Amino acid sequence: MCPIPVPPVPSADETSVTRLRREQLAKSTREFLARGGRVARCDTCLLAQAHCICDQRPAVNKELPLAFLFLMYQGEVYKPSNTGRLIADVIADNHAFQWQRTVHEPALLALLKAPQYQPIVVFPHEYADERPCIHSPTELPQVASGEKKPLFVMLDGTWREARKMFRSPHLNDLPVLGIQPTTISQYQLREAFHEHQLCTAEVGIEVIRLAGEDAVADELARYFTVFRRNYLAGKANIRTKL
């Protein structure tokens, strides 16, 4: 039997998230409707065209020794408020899949078992049950030695949705990386479970710092600030026109 190929790393012009969105749109039998759905939006950054941030996307460092995998809940890939895609804009080695409760894509399972990666689920330790917990990716010997690249698994959706995804059987044996936010989230584009709950991009910033890439974390933080400012500006314009 031939081995299942690992999905390729997307080009700089298209991330795994934008590709997943395109693939899901091709399969969709009905339009995804959300607040602000009638706004003319950029096809890439999903913000209102007058507030597009595509020209402020950071340069991608293709040599970074880390990768991200996004498991996206149903409909998440279409939402302009989604911030996981900001990480994909910055980290060249990125992969995105639509989460499914019972059917698991062969390419996803192959990626989780690829010899060049050490998958690490990013999730609060207090909800990890009996799973192995770590506070830094370098606690894993093959990551510390450089033998394997950490593949950070981000559960991209609302808090309730993320908890559902966390129970996926193919994630059960993976180490769980928890972060301890010390500041209140600046996201404020959706209702949070509690005030210290960070959005996906903010979690990504902390994870990248734990991986020792402070300059990249700073760049993502700057990009997130631009995104948040322009998203809110576009939202204010919508309210003015109503």
C-alpha positions as a LaTeX table, in Angstrom:
\begin{tabular}{lrrr}
\hline
Residue & $x$ (\AA) & $y$ (\AA) & $z$ (\AA) \\
\hline
Met1 & 0.00 & 0.00 & 0.00 \\
Cys2 & 1.35 & 3.42 & $-0.95$ \\
Pro3 & 1.75 & 5.89 & 1.94 \\
Ile4 & $-0.73$ & 8.75 & 2.11 \\
Pro5 & 1.06 & 11.95 & 1.06 \\
Val6 & 1.33 & 14.79 & 3.53 \\
Pro7 & $-0.40$ & 17.92 & 2.21 \\
Pro8 & 2.09 & 20.41 & 0.76 \\
Val9 & 2.98 & 23.64 & 2.50 \\
Pro10 & 0.98 & 26.39 & 0.75 \\
Ser11 & 2.64 & 29.09 & $-1.32$ \\
Ala12 & 3.08 & 32.61 & 0.03 \\
Asp13 & 0.21 & 33.80 & $-2.19$ \\
Glu14 & $-2.26$ & 31.28 & $-0.76$ \\
Thr15 & $-2.33$ & 29.95 & 2.78 \\
Ser16 & $-3.92$ & 26.70 & 3.87 \\
Val17 & $-6.82$ & 28.72 & 5.32 \\
Thr18 & $-7.61$ & 30.58 & 2.10 \\
Arg19 & $-7.34$ & 27.30 & 0.19 \\
Leu20 & $-9.68$ & 25.58 & 2.64 \\
Arg21 & $-12.17$ & 28.42 & 2.29 \\
Arg22 & $-12.06$ & 28.10 & $-1.51$ \\
Glu23 & $-12.54$ & 24.33 & $-1.30$ \\
Gln24 & $-15.44$ & 24.66 & 1.14 \\
Leu25 & $-17.11$ & 27.29 & $-1.03$ \\
Ala26 & $-16.89$ & 24.93 & $-4.01$ \\
Lys27 & $-18.64$ & 22.20 & $-2.00$ \\
Ser28 & $-21.24$ & 24.44 & $-0.39$ \\
Thr29 & $-24.86$ & 24.15 & $-1.52$ \\
Arg30 & $-25.96$ & 27.34 & 0.18 \\
Glu31 & $-24.47$ & 30.72 & 1.02 \\
Phe32 & $-22.95$ & 31.26 & 4.45 \\
Leu33 & $-24.85$ & 34.16 & 6.03 \\
Ala34 & $-23.53$ & 36.24 & 8.90 \\
Arg35 & $-23.79$ & 39.77 & 10.25 \\
Gly36 & $-22.39$ & 42.19 & 7.72 \\
Gly37 & $-22.86$ & 39.60 & 4.99 \\
Arg38 & $-23.92$ & 42.23 & 2.47 \\
Val39 & $-20.72$ & 44.23 & 2.86 \\
Ala40 & $-18.34$ & 44.30 & $-0.12$ \\
Arg41 & $-15.31$ & 42.47 & 1.26 \\
Cys42 & $-11.81$ & 41.68 & 0.12 \\
Asp43 & $-11.70$ & 38.06 & $-1.05$ \\
Thr44 & $-8.42$ & 37.47 & 0.78 \\
Cys45 & $-8.50$ & 39.24 & 4.17 \\
Leu46 & $-12.34$ & 39.25 & 4.35 \\
Leu47 & $-12.43$ & 42.80 & 5.71 \\
Ala48 & $-14.53$ & 45.53 & 4.14 \\
Gln49 & $-12.78$ & 46.60 & 0.93 \\
Ala50 & $-12.24$ & 50.13 & 2.25 \\
His51 & $-10.32$ & 48.62 & 5.19 \\
Cys52 & $-8.40$ & 45.85 & 3.43 \\
Ile53 & $-5.12$ & 44.89 & 5.17 \\
Cys54 & $-3.57$ & 42.75 & 2.43 \\
Asp55 & $-0.87$ & 45.34 & 1.75 \\
Gln56 & 0.15 & 45.22 & 5.42 \\
Arg57 & 0.67 & 41.47 & 5.55 \\
Pro58 & 4.10 & 40.72 & 7.06 \\
Ala59 & 6.88 & 39.11 & 5.07 \\
Val60 & 6.89 & 35.33 & 5.55 \\
Asn61 & 10.01 & 33.65 & 6.92 \\
Lys62 & 10.13 & 30.24 & 5.24 \\
Glu63 & 12.96 & 28.97 & 7.43 \\
Leu64 & 11.15 & 29.07 & 10.78 \\
Pro65 & 11.49 & 25.79 & 12.73 \\
Leu66 & 7.80 & 25.58 & 13.57 \\
Ala67 & 4.48 & 24.85 & 11.91 \\
Phe68 & 0.77 & 25.34 & 12.60 \\
Leu69 & $-2.21$ & 23.09 & 11.98 \\
Phe70 & $-5.68$ & 24.62 & 12.19 \\
Leu71 & $-8.70$ & 22.44 & 12.88 \\
Met72 & $-11.57$ & 24.72 & 11.95 \\
Tyr73 & $-15.12$ & 24.25 & 13.15 \\
Gln74 & $-17.98$ & 24.32 & 10.66 \\
Gly75 & $-18.35$ & 27.82 & 9.17 \\
Glu76 & $-15.28$ & 29.26 & 10.93 \\
Val77 & $-13.29$ & 29.57 & 7.72 \\
Tyr78 & $-15.85$ & 32.03 & 6.32 \\
Lys79 & $-15.98$ & 34.41 & 9.30 \\
Pro80 & $-14.33$ & 37.85 & 8.89 \\
Ser81 & $-13.74$ & 37.83 & 12.67 \\
Asn82 & $-11.57$ & 34.70 & 12.48 \\
Thr83 & $-7.95$ & 35.38 & 13.50 \\
Gly84 & $-6.37$ & 31.98 & 12.94 \\
Arg85 & $-5.81$ & 33.03 & 9.34 \\
Leu86 & $-3.54$ & 35.83 & 10.57 \\
Ile87 & $-1.13$ & 33.20 & 11.89 \\
Ala88 & $-1.26$ & 31.42 & 8.53 \\
Asp89 & $-0.35$ & 34.72 & 6.86 \\
Val90 & 2.82 & 34.94 & 8.96 \\
Ile91 & 3.93 & 31.29 & 9.39 \\
Ala92 & 4.86 & 29.69 & 6.07 \\
Asp93 & 4.42 & 26.08 & 7.20 \\
Asn94 & 0.68 & 26.05 & 7.84 \\
His95 & $-2.08$ & 23.49 & 7.32 \\
Ala96 & $-5.85$ & 23.80 & 7.73 \\
Phe97 & $-8.63$ & 21.23 & 7.81 \\
Gln98 & $-12.37$ & 21.33 & 8.34 \\
Trp99 & $-13.09$ & 19.52 & 11.61 \\
Gln100 & $-15.52$ & 16.63 & 11.38 \\
Arg101 & $-16.84$ & 14.69 & 14.34 \\
Thr102 & $-16.80$ & 11.18 & 12.86 \\
Val103 & $-15.01$ & 11.36 & 9.50 \\
His104 & $-11.28$ & 12.09 & 9.54 \\
Glu105 & $-9.47$ & 13.12 & 6.40 \\
Pro106 & $-6.60$ & 10.77 & 5.50 \\
Ala107 & $-4.38$ & 13.79 & 4.78 \\
Leu108 & $-4.97$ & 15.10 & 8.32 \\
Leu109 & $-4.12$ & 11.76 & 9.91 \\
Ala110 & $-1.02$ & 11.49 & 7.74 \\
Leu111 & 0.11 & 14.96 & 8.79 \\
Leu112 & $-0.24$ & 14.09 & 12.47 \\
Lys113 & 1.99 & 11.04 & 11.92 \\
Ala114 & 4.53 & 12.67 & 9.58 \\
Pro115 & 8.07 & 11.93 & 10.85 \\
Gln116 & 9.29 & 15.53 & 10.47 \\
Tyr117 & 6.68 & 16.91 & 12.88 \\
Gln118 & 5.89 & 16.68 & 16.59 \\
Pro119 & 2.19 & 17.55 & 16.91 \\
Ile120 & 1.29 & 19.57 & 20.04 \\
Val121 & $-2.29$ & 20.49 & 20.90 \\
Val122 & $-2.64$ & 24.03 & 22.25 \\
Phe123 & $-5.31$ & 23.99 & 24.96 \\
Pro124 & $-5.72$ & 25.02 & 28.63 \\
His125 & $-4.25$ & 22.44 & 30.97 \\
Glu126 & $-7.19$ & 22.56 & 33.36 \\
Tyr127 & $-9.31$ & 20.87 & 30.69 \\
Ala128 & $-6.69$ & 18.35 & 29.56 \\
Asp129 & $-7.90$ & 15.51 & 31.82 \\
Glu130 & $-5.23$ & 12.79 & 31.91 \\
Arg131 & $-3.34$ & 13.88 & 28.80 \\
Pro132 & 0.38 & 14.72 & 28.97 \\
Cys133 & 0.84 & 18.45 & 29.60 \\
Ile134 & 3.83 & 20.64 & 28.79 \\
His135 & 4.67 & 24.31 & 29.35 \\
Ser136 & 7.19 & 24.64 & 26.52 \\
Pro137 & 7.72 & 22.75 & 23.25 \\
Thr138 & 11.37 & 22.24 & 24.21 \\
Glu139 & 10.25 & 19.89 & 26.99 \\
Leu140 & 9.87 & 17.32 & 24.20 \\
Pro141 & 13.32 & 15.79 & 23.48 \\
Gln142 & 12.91 & 15.53 & 19.70 \\
Val143 & 11.88 & 19.19 & 19.51 \\
Ala144 & 14.70 & 20.34 & 21.80 \\
Ser145 & 17.26 & 18.47 & 19.68 \\
Gly146 & 15.89 & 19.86 & 16.41 \\
Glu147 & 15.06 & 16.37 & 15.17 \\
Lys148 & 11.40 & 17.29 & 14.79 \\
Lys149 & 9.59 & 20.54 & 14.07 \\
Pro150 & 6.78 & 21.40 & 16.51 \\
Leu151 & 3.39 & 21.31 & 14.79 \\
Phe152 & 1.05 & 23.40 & 16.93 \\
Val153 & $-2.54$ & 22.20 & 16.61 \\
Met154 & $-4.94$ & 25.12 & 16.99 \\
Leu155 & $-8.63$ & 24.37 & 17.61 \\
Asp156 & $-10.19$ & 27.26 & 15.72 \\
Gly157 & $-13.74$ & 28.12 & 16.74 \\
Thr158 & $-15.68$ & 29.39 & 19.72 \\
Trp159 & $-14.76$ & 28.10 & 23.19 \\
Arg160 & $-17.62$ & 25.55 & 23.15 \\
Glu161 & $-16.60$ & 24.37 & 19.69 \\
Ala162 & $-12.94$ & 24.08 & 20.68 \\
Arg163 & $-13.86$ & 21.84 & 23.61 \\
Lys164 & $-15.74$ & 19.56 & 21.22 \\
Met165 & $-12.76$ & 19.37 & 18.88 \\
Phe166 & $-10.40$ & 18.69 & 21.77 \\
Arg167 & $-12.21$ & 15.38 & 22.34 \\
Ser168 & $-11.33$ & 14.15 & 18.84 \\
Pro169 & $-9.83$ & 10.63 & 19.18 \\
His170 & $-6.86$ & 11.35 & 16.90 \\
Leu171 & $-5.72$ & 14.06 & 19.34 \\
Asn172 & $-5.96$ & 11.93 & 22.49 \\
Asp173 & $-2.32$ & 10.89 & 22.73 \\
Leu174 & $-0.74$ & 14.21 & 21.81 \\
Pro175 & 1.00 & 16.47 & 24.35 \\
Val176 & $-1.00$ & 19.52 & 25.40 \\
Leu177 & 0.65 & 22.93 & 25.57 \\
Gly178 & $-1.05$ & 25.40 & 27.88 \\
Ile179 & $-0.38$ & 29.11 & 28.08 \\
Gln180 & $-0.99$ & 31.41 & 31.02 \\
Pro181 & $-2.25$ & 34.81 & 29.79 \\
Thr182 & $-1.46$ & 37.62 & 32.18 \\
Thr183 & $-3.41$ & 40.33 & 30.37 \\
Ile184 & $-7.01$ & 40.71 & 29.22 \\
Ser185 & $-7.63$ & 39.87 & 25.58 \\
Gln186 & $-7.69$ & 42.82 & 23.17 \\
Tyr187 & $-9.86$ & 40.92 & 20.67 \\
Gln188 & $-13.36$ & 42.07 & 21.73 \\
Leu189 & $-14.91$ & 41.06 & 18.40 \\
Arg190 & $-16.83$ & 38.12 & 19.89 \\
Glu191 & $-18.07$ & 37.35 & 23.38 \\
Ala192 & $-15.41$ & 35.49 & 25.38 \\
Phe193 & $-15.98$ & 32.71 & 27.90 \\
His194 & $-13.98$ & 34.75 & 30.44 \\
Glu195 & $-11.92$ & 37.93 & 30.29 \\
His196 & $-8.56$ & 36.17 & 30.07 \\
Gln197 & $-9.64$ & 33.97 & 27.16 \\
Leu198 & $-7.52$ & 34.90 & 24.15 \\
Cys199 & $-8.48$ & 34.72 & 20.50 \\
Thr200 & $-6.62$ & 32.35 & 18.19 \\
Ala201 & $-4.10$ & 34.96 & 16.98 \\
Glu202 & $-3.31$ & 36.04 & 20.55 \\
Val203 & $-2.75$ & 32.41 & 21.54 \\
Gly204 & $-0.53$ & 32.03 & 18.48 \\
Ile205 & 1.59 & 35.00 & 19.58 \\
Glu206 & 2.20 & 33.38 & 22.97 \\
Val207 & 2.96 & 29.99 & 21.41 \\
Ile208 & 5.49 & 31.49 & 19.00 \\
Arg209 & 7.22 & 33.19 & 21.93 \\
Leu210 & 7.41 & 29.86 & 23.75 \\
Ala211 & 9.08 & 28.48 & 20.62 \\
Gly212 & 11.78 & 31.14 & 20.99 \\
Glu213 & 10.77 & 33.30 & 18.01 \\
Asp214 & 10.14 & 36.66 & 19.69 \\
Ala215 & 10.66 & 38.76 & 16.56 \\
Val216 & 8.03 & 36.74 & 14.68 \\
Ala217 & 5.65 & 36.99 & 17.65 \\
Asp218 & 6.10 & 40.76 & 17.66 \\
Glu219 & 5.33 & 40.91 & 13.94 \\
Leu220 & 2.18 & 38.85 & 14.38 \\
Ala221 & 1.15 & 41.08 & 17.30 \\
Arg222 & 1.55 & 44.16 & 15.10 \\
Tyr223 & $-0.45$ & 42.51 & 12.32 \\
Phe224 & $-3.20$ & 41.53 & 14.77 \\
Thr225 & $-3.42$ & 45.16 & 15.96 \\
Val226 & $-3.85$ & 46.32 & 12.36 \\
Phe227 & $-6.51$ & 43.65 & 11.76 \\
Arg228 & $-8.46$ & 44.53 & 14.89 \\
Arg229 & $-8.36$ & 48.27 & 14.15 \\
Asn230 & $-9.53$ & 47.85 & 10.56 \\
Tyr231 & $-12.16$ & 45.26 & 11.44 \\
Leu232 & $-13.70$ & 47.60 & 14.01 \\
Ala233 & $-13.50$ & 50.54 & 11.59 \\
Gly234 & $-15.39$ & 48.54 & 8.99 \\
Lys235 & $-17.95$ & 47.48 & 11.58 \\
Ala236 & $-18.48$ & 51.11 & 12.62 \\
Asn237 & $-19.11$ & 52.06 & 8.99 \\
Ile238 & $-21.74$ & 49.33 & 8.69 \\
Arg239 & $-23.57$ & 50.60 & 11.76 \\
Thr240 & $-23.49$ & 54.19 & 10.41 \\
Lys241 & $-25.18$ & 53.08 & 7.19 \\
Leu242 & $-27.94$ & 51.12 & 8.96 \\
\hline
\end{tabular}
